[in-house]
Amino acid sequence: MKRASATVLVALLFNTLALDPAASAYLIQTTVPQAGGCPQFDRWNLSVTAPLNRRWSTSLPLAPATVLTVAASQTDAQLAEIEQAITDSFGAWSGVTGTTMNATAYPGEIAPLARASGANSCINDAESNATGMNSICFNQSSMGFTSGVLAFTRVLTANAPGASVGTSGPAAFAGQILEADTLFRNDGQATFATPAALATSQGQGAYDFESLLTHELGHWFALDHSAVWRSIMWPYAPPPGQFLGQRPTAQAPDGPLADDDRAAIRLLYPDPNDTVNVGAIRGQVLPANPFALATIPAPSAGRSVTGIFGASVVAMDASTGAVIAGALGGWSCSAANPPPQFDGSFDIERLPIGHSYLIYGEPIVGLAQPSDFGITLGEICPSGAIPACTTPALDTNFNPRIRPAGP
């Protein structure tokens, strides 16, 4: 069996971690094929005959309780309340138009939500029990719960066609996701609340379960962290008692998401019938002083660093001022001439056409560091929770110029 695995740890509590650098347009998890070449976007290979299976473990810690609900503990009503929050979290992503994940346009590609009774239904730390079943667990121990980690997601991807785990079936391409599992902290250091429970006095000290799970499910679908503050994939959690975005409704199931989240999921799973979200802006972020990068060692033979790596590039609607999408600029890779070139390239795709956009770039410093973005470990820190979470500031030594791609 040929398999490459990536562990995405998304902490939602107290501290910060170093991450492998994110790869390209938006912040999408990638896999380097076993045969070499350019990194490939990770993504599911879904169809009606091979839908995304999903389940959650009904094994819940009792002393202390991990998930607060309005319904009484250990009742069918409690399980139904948690399950509704899980369903709504999935619905935020499947409610995005212009994507093959959309439940209305492409029904049947996401299987019904199932239940599992075992506490250890998710991949363990040794990754020795991968089943191909995508699970959410609340009562499974893990060394991944270091200080500050509220929840994390493990994503196993194929590094070559034919790779498989458990019931996943053989992969069709490098980067195909084989299994994704999310674990929530269960040692009493954090408490989560369903939307109904969050509105109670007891829930004011708990983290919003729906916001956290929606973020984690973004990792299921291969999204990495975003440098856009409003994004559900922003690597810092809302404070206890608060939630991000809007609660989902029948009219707007994707209410918790930001435009940046929607653009990213459209990039990975584009609807071929979408004629609106088909715009793209590409370019490079270069230093004002062309000699500023001369002392940086070449990452590979003949591939010197020629552009700014780790710059946040954002497309903003010129009429409304709304941030529509962002990317972490840094590199490009030609399939005809790998490996990657660190030339400061950025690529913002799936933008609505018929709009004018302002583009700006800034370094990732202060509140969000370049190390907060990557496919191996990810972490979220709540606003104002610790001194390490400070207000972002521009690096005075950073004076980029953005060059559009092409003539």
Short mmCIF file of C-alpha atoms in Angstrom, two decimals:
data_model
loop_
_atom_site.label_atom_id
_atom_site.label_comp_id
_atom_site.label_asym_id
_atom_site.label_seq_id
_atom_site.Cartn_x
_atom_site.Cartn_y
_atom_site.Cartn_z
CA MET A 1 0.00 0.00 0.00
CA LYS A 2 1.37 3.40 -0.97
CA ARG A 3 0.20 6.20 1.26
CA ALA A 4 1.24 9.64 2.38
CA SER A 5 -0.40 11.07 5.47
CA ALA A 6 -0.75 14.59 6.73
CA THR A 7 -1.92 15.49 10.22
CA VAL A 8 -3.74 18.78 10.56
CA LEU A 9 -3.90 19.90 14.17
CA VAL A 10 -6.19 22.87 14.60
CA ALA A 11 -5.92 24.18 18.12
CA LEU A 12 -8.58 26.50 19.40
CA LEU A 13 -7.24 27.54 22.75
CA PHE A 14 -4.10 28.91 24.31
CA ASN A 15 -0.84 28.77 22.36
CA THR A 16 0.87 28.82 18.98
CA LEU A 17 2.73 26.21 16.92
CA ALA A 18 5.10 26.18 13.96
CA LEU A 19 3.69 24.79 10.74
CA ASP A 20 5.03 23.68 7.42
CA PRO A 21 4.53 26.52 4.94
CA ALA A 22 1.35 26.55 2.91
CA ALA A 23 1.71 25.91 -0.73
CA SER A 24 -0.15 28.11 -3.17
CA ALA A 25 -3.33 29.88 -4.10
CA TYR A 26 -5.59 30.12 -1.10
CA LEU A 27 -4.31 27.78 1.58
CA ILE A 28 -4.90 24.32 0.23
CA GLN A 29 -3.34 21.15 1.56
CA THR A 30 -1.08 19.45 -0.99
CA THR A 31 0.72 16.15 -1.52
CA VAL A 32 3.98 15.59 -3.40
CA PRO A 33 3.50 12.56 -5.67
CA GLN A 34 5.66 9.54 -5.00
CA ALA A 35 6.87 9.79 -8.58
CA GLY A 36 7.98 13.39 -8.00
CA GLY A 37 6.89 16.55 -9.75
CA CYS A 38 4.77 19.44 -8.55
CA PRO A 39 2.73 19.29 -5.33
CA GLN A 40 -0.87 18.33 -6.07
CA PHE A 41 -3.94 19.79 -4.40
CA ASP A 42 -5.48 17.33 -1.95
CA ARG A 43 -9.14 16.63 -2.63
CA TRP A 44 -11.82 13.98 -2.50
CA ASN A 45 -12.80 11.93 -5.53
CA LEU A 46 -16.55 11.81 -4.96
CA SER A 47 -19.52 10.60 -6.96
CA VAL A 48 -22.99 9.26 -6.29
CA THR A 49 -21.55 5.75 -6.37
CA ALA A 50 -18.62 6.73 -4.10
CA PRO A 51 -19.99 9.42 -1.76
CA LEU A 52 -18.25 10.95 1.23
CA ASN A 53 -18.97 8.61 4.14
CA ARG A 54 -19.22 10.29 7.56
CA ARG A 55 -20.02 9.21 11.08
CA TRP A 56 -19.71 10.46 14.63
CA SER A 57 -19.01 8.60 17.83
CA THR A 58 -21.78 8.76 20.42
CA SER A 59 -19.26 7.94 23.17
CA LEU A 60 -19.26 11.17 25.21
CA PRO A 61 -17.20 11.99 28.33
CA LEU A 62 -19.42 12.41 31.37
CA ALA A 63 -17.11 13.61 34.13
CA PRO A 64 -16.62 16.31 33.15
CA ALA A 65 -18.95 16.70 30.19
CA THR A 66 -17.23 17.74 26.96
CA VAL A 67 -20.23 18.87 24.94
CA LEU A 68 -22.88 20.98 26.65
CA THR A 69 -26.45 20.58 25.41
CA VAL A 70 -29.84 21.91 26.46
CA ALA A 71 -31.13 18.35 26.40
CA ALA A 72 -30.38 16.16 29.41
CA SER A 73 -27.18 14.14 29.37
CA GLN A 74 -27.31 10.52 28.20
CA THR A 75 -30.63 10.91 26.43
CA ASP A 76 -31.72 10.46 22.85
CA ALA A 77 -32.56 14.15 22.81
CA GLN A 78 -28.94 15.02 23.63
CA LEU A 79 -27.65 12.88 20.78
CA ALA A 80 -30.17 14.47 18.42
CA GLU A 81 -29.06 17.97 19.48
CA ILE A 82 -25.39 17.19 18.84
CA GLU A 83 -26.21 15.48 15.58
CA GLN A 84 -28.13 18.53 14.37
CA ALA A 85 -25.09 20.73 15.04
CA ILE A 86 -22.91 18.28 13.09
CA THR A 87 -25.41 18.24 10.23
CA ASP A 88 -25.50 22.04 10.10
CA SER A 89 -21.69 22.21 10.10
CA PHE A 90 -21.53 19.93 7.08
CA GLY A 91 -24.37 21.91 5.56
CA ALA A 92 -22.32 25.10 5.63
CA TRP A 93 -19.91 23.58 3.11
CA SER A 94 -22.47 21.67 1.06
CA GLY A 95 -24.56 24.84 0.85
CA VAL A 96 -21.97 26.72 -1.21
CA THR A 97 -23.12 27.28 -4.80
CA GLY A 98 -20.74 26.87 -7.71
CA THR A 99 -19.23 23.66 -6.36
CA THR A 100 -19.79 19.96 -6.86
CA MET A 101 -20.10 19.73 -3.07
CA ASN A 102 -23.41 21.58 -3.29
CA ALA A 103 -26.13 19.28 -1.97
CA THR A 104 -28.83 20.80 -4.18
CA ALA A 105 -26.97 20.74 -7.48
CA TYR A 106 -25.18 17.44 -6.80
CA PRO A 107 -27.31 15.38 -4.42
CA GLY A 108 -25.94 12.10 -3.17
CA GLU A 109 -22.22 12.94 -3.15
CA ILE A 110 -22.25 13.25 0.64
CA ALA A 111 -23.62 10.15 2.37
CA PRO A 112 -26.10 10.32 5.26
CA LEU A 113 -24.55 10.95 8.68
CA ALA A 114 -24.09 7.71 10.60
CA ARG A 115 -23.29 6.92 14.23
CA ALA A 116 -20.56 4.80 15.81
CA SER A 117 -20.55 3.63 19.41
CA GLY A 118 -16.82 3.09 19.94
CA ALA A 119 -14.80 5.78 21.70
CA ASN A 120 -11.77 5.09 19.49
CA SER A 121 -13.50 5.33 16.13
CA CYS A 122 -10.96 7.82 14.74
CA ILE A 123 -7.42 7.21 13.50
CA ASN A 124 -5.03 6.67 16.43
CA ASP A 125 -1.66 8.36 16.88
CA ALA A 126 0.19 5.48 15.23
CA GLU A 127 -2.24 5.61 12.27
CA SER A 128 -2.47 1.84 12.62
CA ASN A 129 -6.27 1.62 12.62
CA ALA A 130 -7.19 3.56 9.47
CA THR A 131 -10.49 2.24 8.15
CA GLY A 132 -11.44 4.60 5.36
CA MET A 133 -14.39 5.70 7.52
CA ASN A 134 -14.43 9.45 8.19
CA SER A 135 -15.25 10.07 11.83
CA ILE A 136 -15.75 12.69 14.55
CA CYS A 137 -14.73 11.62 18.07
CA PHE A 138 -15.26 13.18 21.49
CA ASN A 139 -13.86 10.54 23.87
CA GLN A 140 -10.63 9.36 22.22
CA SER A 141 -7.27 10.06 23.85
CA SER A 142 -4.36 11.34 21.78
CA MET A 143 -0.88 12.76 22.19
CA GLY A 144 -2.08 15.43 19.80
CA PHE A 145 -3.84 17.18 22.67
CA THR A 146 -0.85 19.18 23.76
CA SER A 147 -1.28 22.43 25.66
CA GLY A 148 -3.77 24.63 23.84
CA VAL A 149 -5.16 22.12 21.36
CA LEU A 150 -8.95 22.03 21.39
CA ALA A 151 -9.49 19.81 18.37
CA PHE A 152 -7.51 18.46 15.47
CA THR A 153 -8.10 16.69 12.18
CA ARG A 154 -6.01 13.92 10.65
CA VAL A 155 -6.17 13.65 6.88
CA LEU A 156 -4.68 10.67 5.05
CA THR A 157 -3.94 11.22 1.37
CA ALA A 158 -2.60 9.02 -1.41
CA ASN A 159 0.83 9.83 -2.82
CA ALA A 160 0.25 7.63 -5.87
CA PRO A 161 -2.67 6.09 -7.78
CA GLY A 162 -3.77 2.78 -6.30
CA ALA A 163 -3.14 3.69 -2.65
CA SER A 164 -5.93 2.79 -0.24
CA VAL A 165 -6.81 2.46 3.44
CA GLY A 166 -9.56 0.24 4.76
CA THR A 167 -12.72 0.64 2.75
CA SER A 168 -11.55 3.73 0.87
CA GLY A 169 -10.94 1.92 -2.41
CA PRO A 170 -7.88 2.60 -4.60
CA ALA A 171 -6.98 6.21 -5.24
CA ALA A 172 -7.27 7.55 -8.75
CA PHE A 173 -4.59 10.23 -8.34
CA ALA A 174 -1.91 11.56 -6.01
CA GLY A 175 -3.49 13.91 -3.49
CA GLN A 176 -6.75 11.99 -3.27
CA ILE A 177 -8.03 12.03 0.31
CA LEU A 178 -8.52 8.54 1.74
CA GLU A 179 -9.73 9.34 5.25
CA ALA A 180 -10.34 12.36 7.49
CA ASP A 181 -11.01 12.20 11.26
CA THR A 182 -11.61 14.94 13.81
CA LEU A 183 -10.94 14.57 17.54
CA PHE A 184 -12.19 16.98 20.22
CA ARG A 185 -10.37 17.51 23.50
CA ASN A 186 -11.88 15.48 26.34
CA ASP A 187 -9.69 15.93 29.43
CA GLY A 188 -11.72 18.69 31.08
CA GLN A 189 -9.52 21.56 29.90
CA ALA A 190 -12.12 22.78 27.40
CA THR A 191 -15.87 22.62 26.98
CA PHE A 192 -17.93 22.89 23.80
CA ALA A 193 -21.56 23.92 23.48
CA THR A 194 -24.20 23.37 20.84
CA PRO A 195 -25.83 26.55 19.50
CA ALA A 196 -28.77 26.17 21.88
CA ALA A 197 -26.51 25.57 24.88
CA LEU A 198 -24.21 28.46 23.93
CA ALA A 199 -27.14 30.82 24.45
CA THR A 200 -27.47 29.76 28.11
CA SER A 201 -25.49 31.16 31.03
CA GLN A 202 -23.54 27.91 31.34
CA GLY A 203 -22.66 28.02 27.66
CA GLN A 204 -21.00 31.43 27.96
CA GLY A 205 -17.86 29.73 29.23
CA ALA A 206 -17.79 27.17 26.42
CA TYR A 207 -16.52 27.25 22.86
CA ASP A 208 -19.06 27.17 20.07
CA PHE A 209 -19.07 23.58 18.85
CA GLU A 210 -20.58 24.46 15.50
CA SER A 211 -17.94 27.09 14.65
CA LEU A 212 -15.11 24.75 15.62
CA LEU A 213 -16.49 21.77 13.73
CA THR A 214 -17.20 23.84 10.61
CA HIS A 215 -13.55 24.91 10.70
CA GLU A 216 -12.38 21.32 11.14
CA LEU A 217 -14.56 20.13 8.26
CA GLY A 218 -12.78 22.69 6.09
CA HIS A 219 -9.67 20.58 6.75
CA TRP A 220 -11.64 17.45 5.81
CA PHE A 221 -12.18 19.05 2.40
CA ALA A 222 -8.42 19.95 2.18
CA LEU A 223 -8.61 23.64 3.05
CA ASP A 224 -5.79 24.97 5.18
CA HIS A 225 -5.80 28.10 7.31
CA SER A 226 -6.69 31.48 5.86
CA ALA A 227 -5.16 34.88 6.51
CA VAL A 228 -8.58 36.55 6.10
CA TRP A 229 -9.85 37.48 9.55
CA ARG A 230 -13.52 36.78 8.85
CA SER A 231 -12.86 33.38 7.28
CA ILE A 232 -14.02 30.28 9.14
CA MET A 233 -10.54 28.96 8.31
CA TRP A 234 -8.81 31.85 10.11
CA PRO A 235 -6.43 30.17 12.60
CA TYR A 236 -7.84 31.86 15.71
CA ALA A 237 -11.07 30.85 17.43
CA PRO A 238 -13.88 33.13 18.58
CA PRO A 239 -13.83 33.61 22.36
CA PRO A 240 -15.96 31.35 24.59
CA GLY A 241 -19.64 32.21 24.35
CA GLN A 242 -19.33 33.60 20.82
CA PHE A 243 -19.67 32.15 17.33
CA LEU A 244 -18.30 33.11 13.94
CA GLY A 245 -20.35 34.42 11.05
CA GLN A 246 -24.09 33.84 10.86
CA ARG A 247 -25.98 30.80 12.06
CA PRO A 248 -27.03 28.63 9.11
CA THR A 249 -30.60 28.87 7.88
CA ALA A 250 -32.57 27.04 5.20
CA GLN A 251 -32.15 30.07 2.94
CA ALA A 252 -28.43 30.50 3.73
CA PRO A 253 -26.96 27.20 4.94
CA ASP A 254 -23.45 28.56 4.32
CA GLY A 255 -23.98 31.50 6.67
CA PRO A 256 -20.98 30.65 8.91
CA LEU A 257 -18.61 30.94 5.95
CA ALA A 258 -16.93 33.99 4.46
CA ASP A 259 -16.49 34.69 0.75
CA ASP A 260 -12.88 33.54 1.11
CA ASP A 261 -14.05 30.11 2.32
CA ARG A 262 -16.51 29.84 -0.55
CA ALA A 263 -13.88 30.76 -3.13
CA ALA A 264 -11.50 28.13 -1.75
CA ILE A 265 -14.02 25.27 -1.80
CA ARG A 266 -15.01 26.30 -5.35
CA LEU A 267 -11.37 26.08 -6.39
CA LEU A 268 -11.05 22.48 -5.21
CA TYR A 269 -14.49 21.28 -6.30
CA PRO A 270 -15.56 23.58 -9.16
CA ASP A 271 -18.99 23.20 -10.70
CA PRO A 272 -18.46 22.96 -14.48
CA ASN A 273 -21.84 24.66 -14.94
CA ASP A 274 -20.88 27.71 -12.87
CA THR A 275 -20.64 30.79 -15.11
CA VAL A 276 -20.37 33.39 -12.34
CA ASN A 277 -17.44 32.44 -10.11
CA VAL A 278 -14.89 31.98 -12.87
CA GLY A 279 -12.62 35.03 -12.51
CA ALA A 280 -8.94 34.84 -11.55
CA ILE A 281 -6.18 37.24 -10.55
CA ARG A 282 -2.58 36.05 -10.74
CA GLY A 283 0.72 37.76 -10.15
CA GLN A 284 3.85 37.97 -8.04
CA VAL A 285 4.86 39.76 -4.86
CA LEU A 286 8.38 41.10 -5.35
CA PRO A 287 10.69 43.06 -3.06
CA ALA A 288 11.09 46.75 -3.74
CA ASN A 289 14.83 46.14 -3.60
CA PRO A 290 15.63 43.33 -6.06
CA PHE A 291 18.80 42.51 -4.14
CA ALA A 292 16.97 41.95 -0.84
CA LEU A 293 16.64 38.21 -1.45
CA ALA A 294 20.14 37.62 -2.79
CA THR A 295 21.47 36.19 0.48
CA ILE A 296 18.72 33.57 0.88
CA PRO A 297 20.09 30.09 0.08
CA ALA A 298 18.60 28.41 -2.96
CA PRO A 299 16.04 25.76 -1.83
CA SER A 300 17.15 23.50 -4.71
CA ALA A 301 19.80 23.51 -7.40
CA GLY A 302 19.21 26.31 -9.87
CA ARG A 303 16.14 27.58 -7.99
CA SER A 304 17.07 30.77 -6.20
CA VAL A 305 14.47 32.71 -4.22
CA THR A 306 13.24 35.55 -6.43
CA GLY A 307 10.01 36.65 -4.75
CA ILE A 308 8.44 37.26 -1.34
CA PHE A 309 7.31 34.08 0.39
CA GLY A 310 4.55 34.28 2.99
CA ALA A 311 2.81 37.46 1.83
CA SER A 312 -0.93 37.68 2.33
CA VAL A 313 -2.51 38.84 -0.92
CA VAL A 314 -6.18 39.82 -0.74
CA ALA A 315 -8.76 40.63 -3.42
CA MET A 316 -11.24 43.23 -2.19
CA ASP A 317 -14.42 44.29 -3.99
CA ALA A 318 -13.74 47.84 -5.12
CA SER A 319 -17.38 48.87 -4.73
CA THR A 320 -18.20 47.42 -1.32
CA GLY A 321 -14.81 47.07 0.35
CA ALA A 322 -15.61 43.45 1.18
CA VAL A 323 -12.74 40.98 1.16
CA ILE A 324 -13.68 38.33 -1.39
CA ALA A 325 -10.67 36.03 -1.28
CA GLY A 326 -7.06 35.83 -0.21
CA ALA A 327 -3.97 33.78 -0.90
CA LEU A 328 -0.58 33.23 0.66
CA GLY A 329 1.87 34.13 -2.06
CA GLY A 330 5.15 32.33 -2.41
CA TRP A 331 5.75 29.83 -5.16
CA SER A 332 4.76 28.39 -8.48
CA CYS A 333 5.43 25.07 -10.16
CA SER A 334 5.32 24.06 -13.79
CA ALA A 335 4.51 20.42 -14.47
CA ALA A 336 6.94 20.58 -17.37
CA ASN A 337 9.73 21.96 -15.20
CA PRO A 338 9.50 21.03 -11.52
CA PRO A 339 10.42 21.48 -8.66
CA PRO A 340 8.65 24.61 -7.33
CA GLN A 341 10.12 28.05 -7.84
CA PHE A 342 9.98 30.45 -4.90
CA ASP A 343 9.11 33.43 -7.05
CA GLY A 344 6.43 35.15 -4.95
CA SER A 345 3.57 33.93 -7.15
CA PHE A 346 -0.04 34.13 -6.05
CA ASP A 347 -3.17 32.84 -7.74
CA ILE A 348 -6.64 33.91 -6.58
CA GLU A 349 -9.30 31.99 -8.48
CA ARG A 350 -13.08 31.47 -8.53
CA LEU A 351 -13.81 35.17 -8.18
CA PRO A 352 -17.24 36.46 -9.25
CA ILE A 353 -16.97 38.13 -12.65
CA GLY A 354 -18.48 41.54 -13.37
CA HIS A 355 -16.72 43.13 -10.38
CA SER A 356 -13.68 45.35 -9.99
CA TYR A 357 -11.14 44.31 -7.39
CA LEU A 358 -8.46 46.04 -5.38
CA ILE A 359 -5.44 43.89 -4.59
CA TYR A 360 -3.20 44.47 -1.62
CA GLY A 361 -0.44 42.51 0.02
CA GLU A 362 1.14 42.50 3.44
CA PRO A 363 3.45 40.22 5.40
CA ILE A 364 2.06 37.70 7.84
CA VAL A 365 3.31 39.04 11.19
CA GLY A 366 1.92 39.79 14.63
CA LEU A 367 -1.40 38.10 15.32
CA ALA A 368 -0.85 35.60 12.51
CA GLN A 369 2.60 34.30 11.73
CA PRO A 370 3.75 32.49 8.58
CA SER A 371 4.17 29.45 10.83
CA ASP A 372 0.41 29.41 11.47
CA PHE A 373 -0.25 28.22 7.94
CA GLY A 374 0.56 24.74 6.67
CA ILE A 375 -0.52 21.13 6.17
CA THR A 376 1.18 19.39 9.08
CA LEU A 377 0.07 21.24 12.21
CA GLY A 378 -2.36 24.10 12.58
CA GLU A 379 -3.48 26.03 15.60
CA ILE A 380 -6.07 28.58 16.57
CA CYS A 381 -5.83 31.04 19.43
CA PRO A 382 -8.86 32.98 20.68
CA SER A 383 -8.83 36.73 20.33
CA GLY A 384 -7.42 38.46 23.40
CA ALA A 385 -6.81 35.20 25.26
CA ILE A 386 -3.05 35.36 25.69
CA PRO A 387 -0.24 37.90 25.23
CA ALA A 388 1.03 36.00 22.19
CA CYS A 389 -2.14 37.02 20.34
CA THR A 390 -1.27 40.58 19.42
CA THR A 391 -2.56 43.01 16.83
CA PRO A 392 -1.00 42.47 13.39
CA ALA A 393 1.51 45.08 12.34
CA LEU A 394 3.24 45.68 9.04
CA ASP A 395 6.94 44.81 8.92
CA THR A 396 8.68 48.10 8.29
CA ASN A 397 11.30 46.26 6.22
CA PHE A 398 8.63 44.86 3.92
CA ASN A 399 7.77 47.05 0.95
CA PRO A 400 6.36 44.73 -1.70
CA ARG A 401 5.18 45.51 -5.15
CA ILE A 402 2.57 43.31 -6.77
CA ARG A 403 3.05 42.44 -10.41
CA PRO A 404 0.14 41.01 -12.41
CA ALA A 405 0.79 37.86 -14.37
CA GLY A 406 0.95 38.05 -18.14
CA PRO A 407 1.07 41.14 -20.36
#
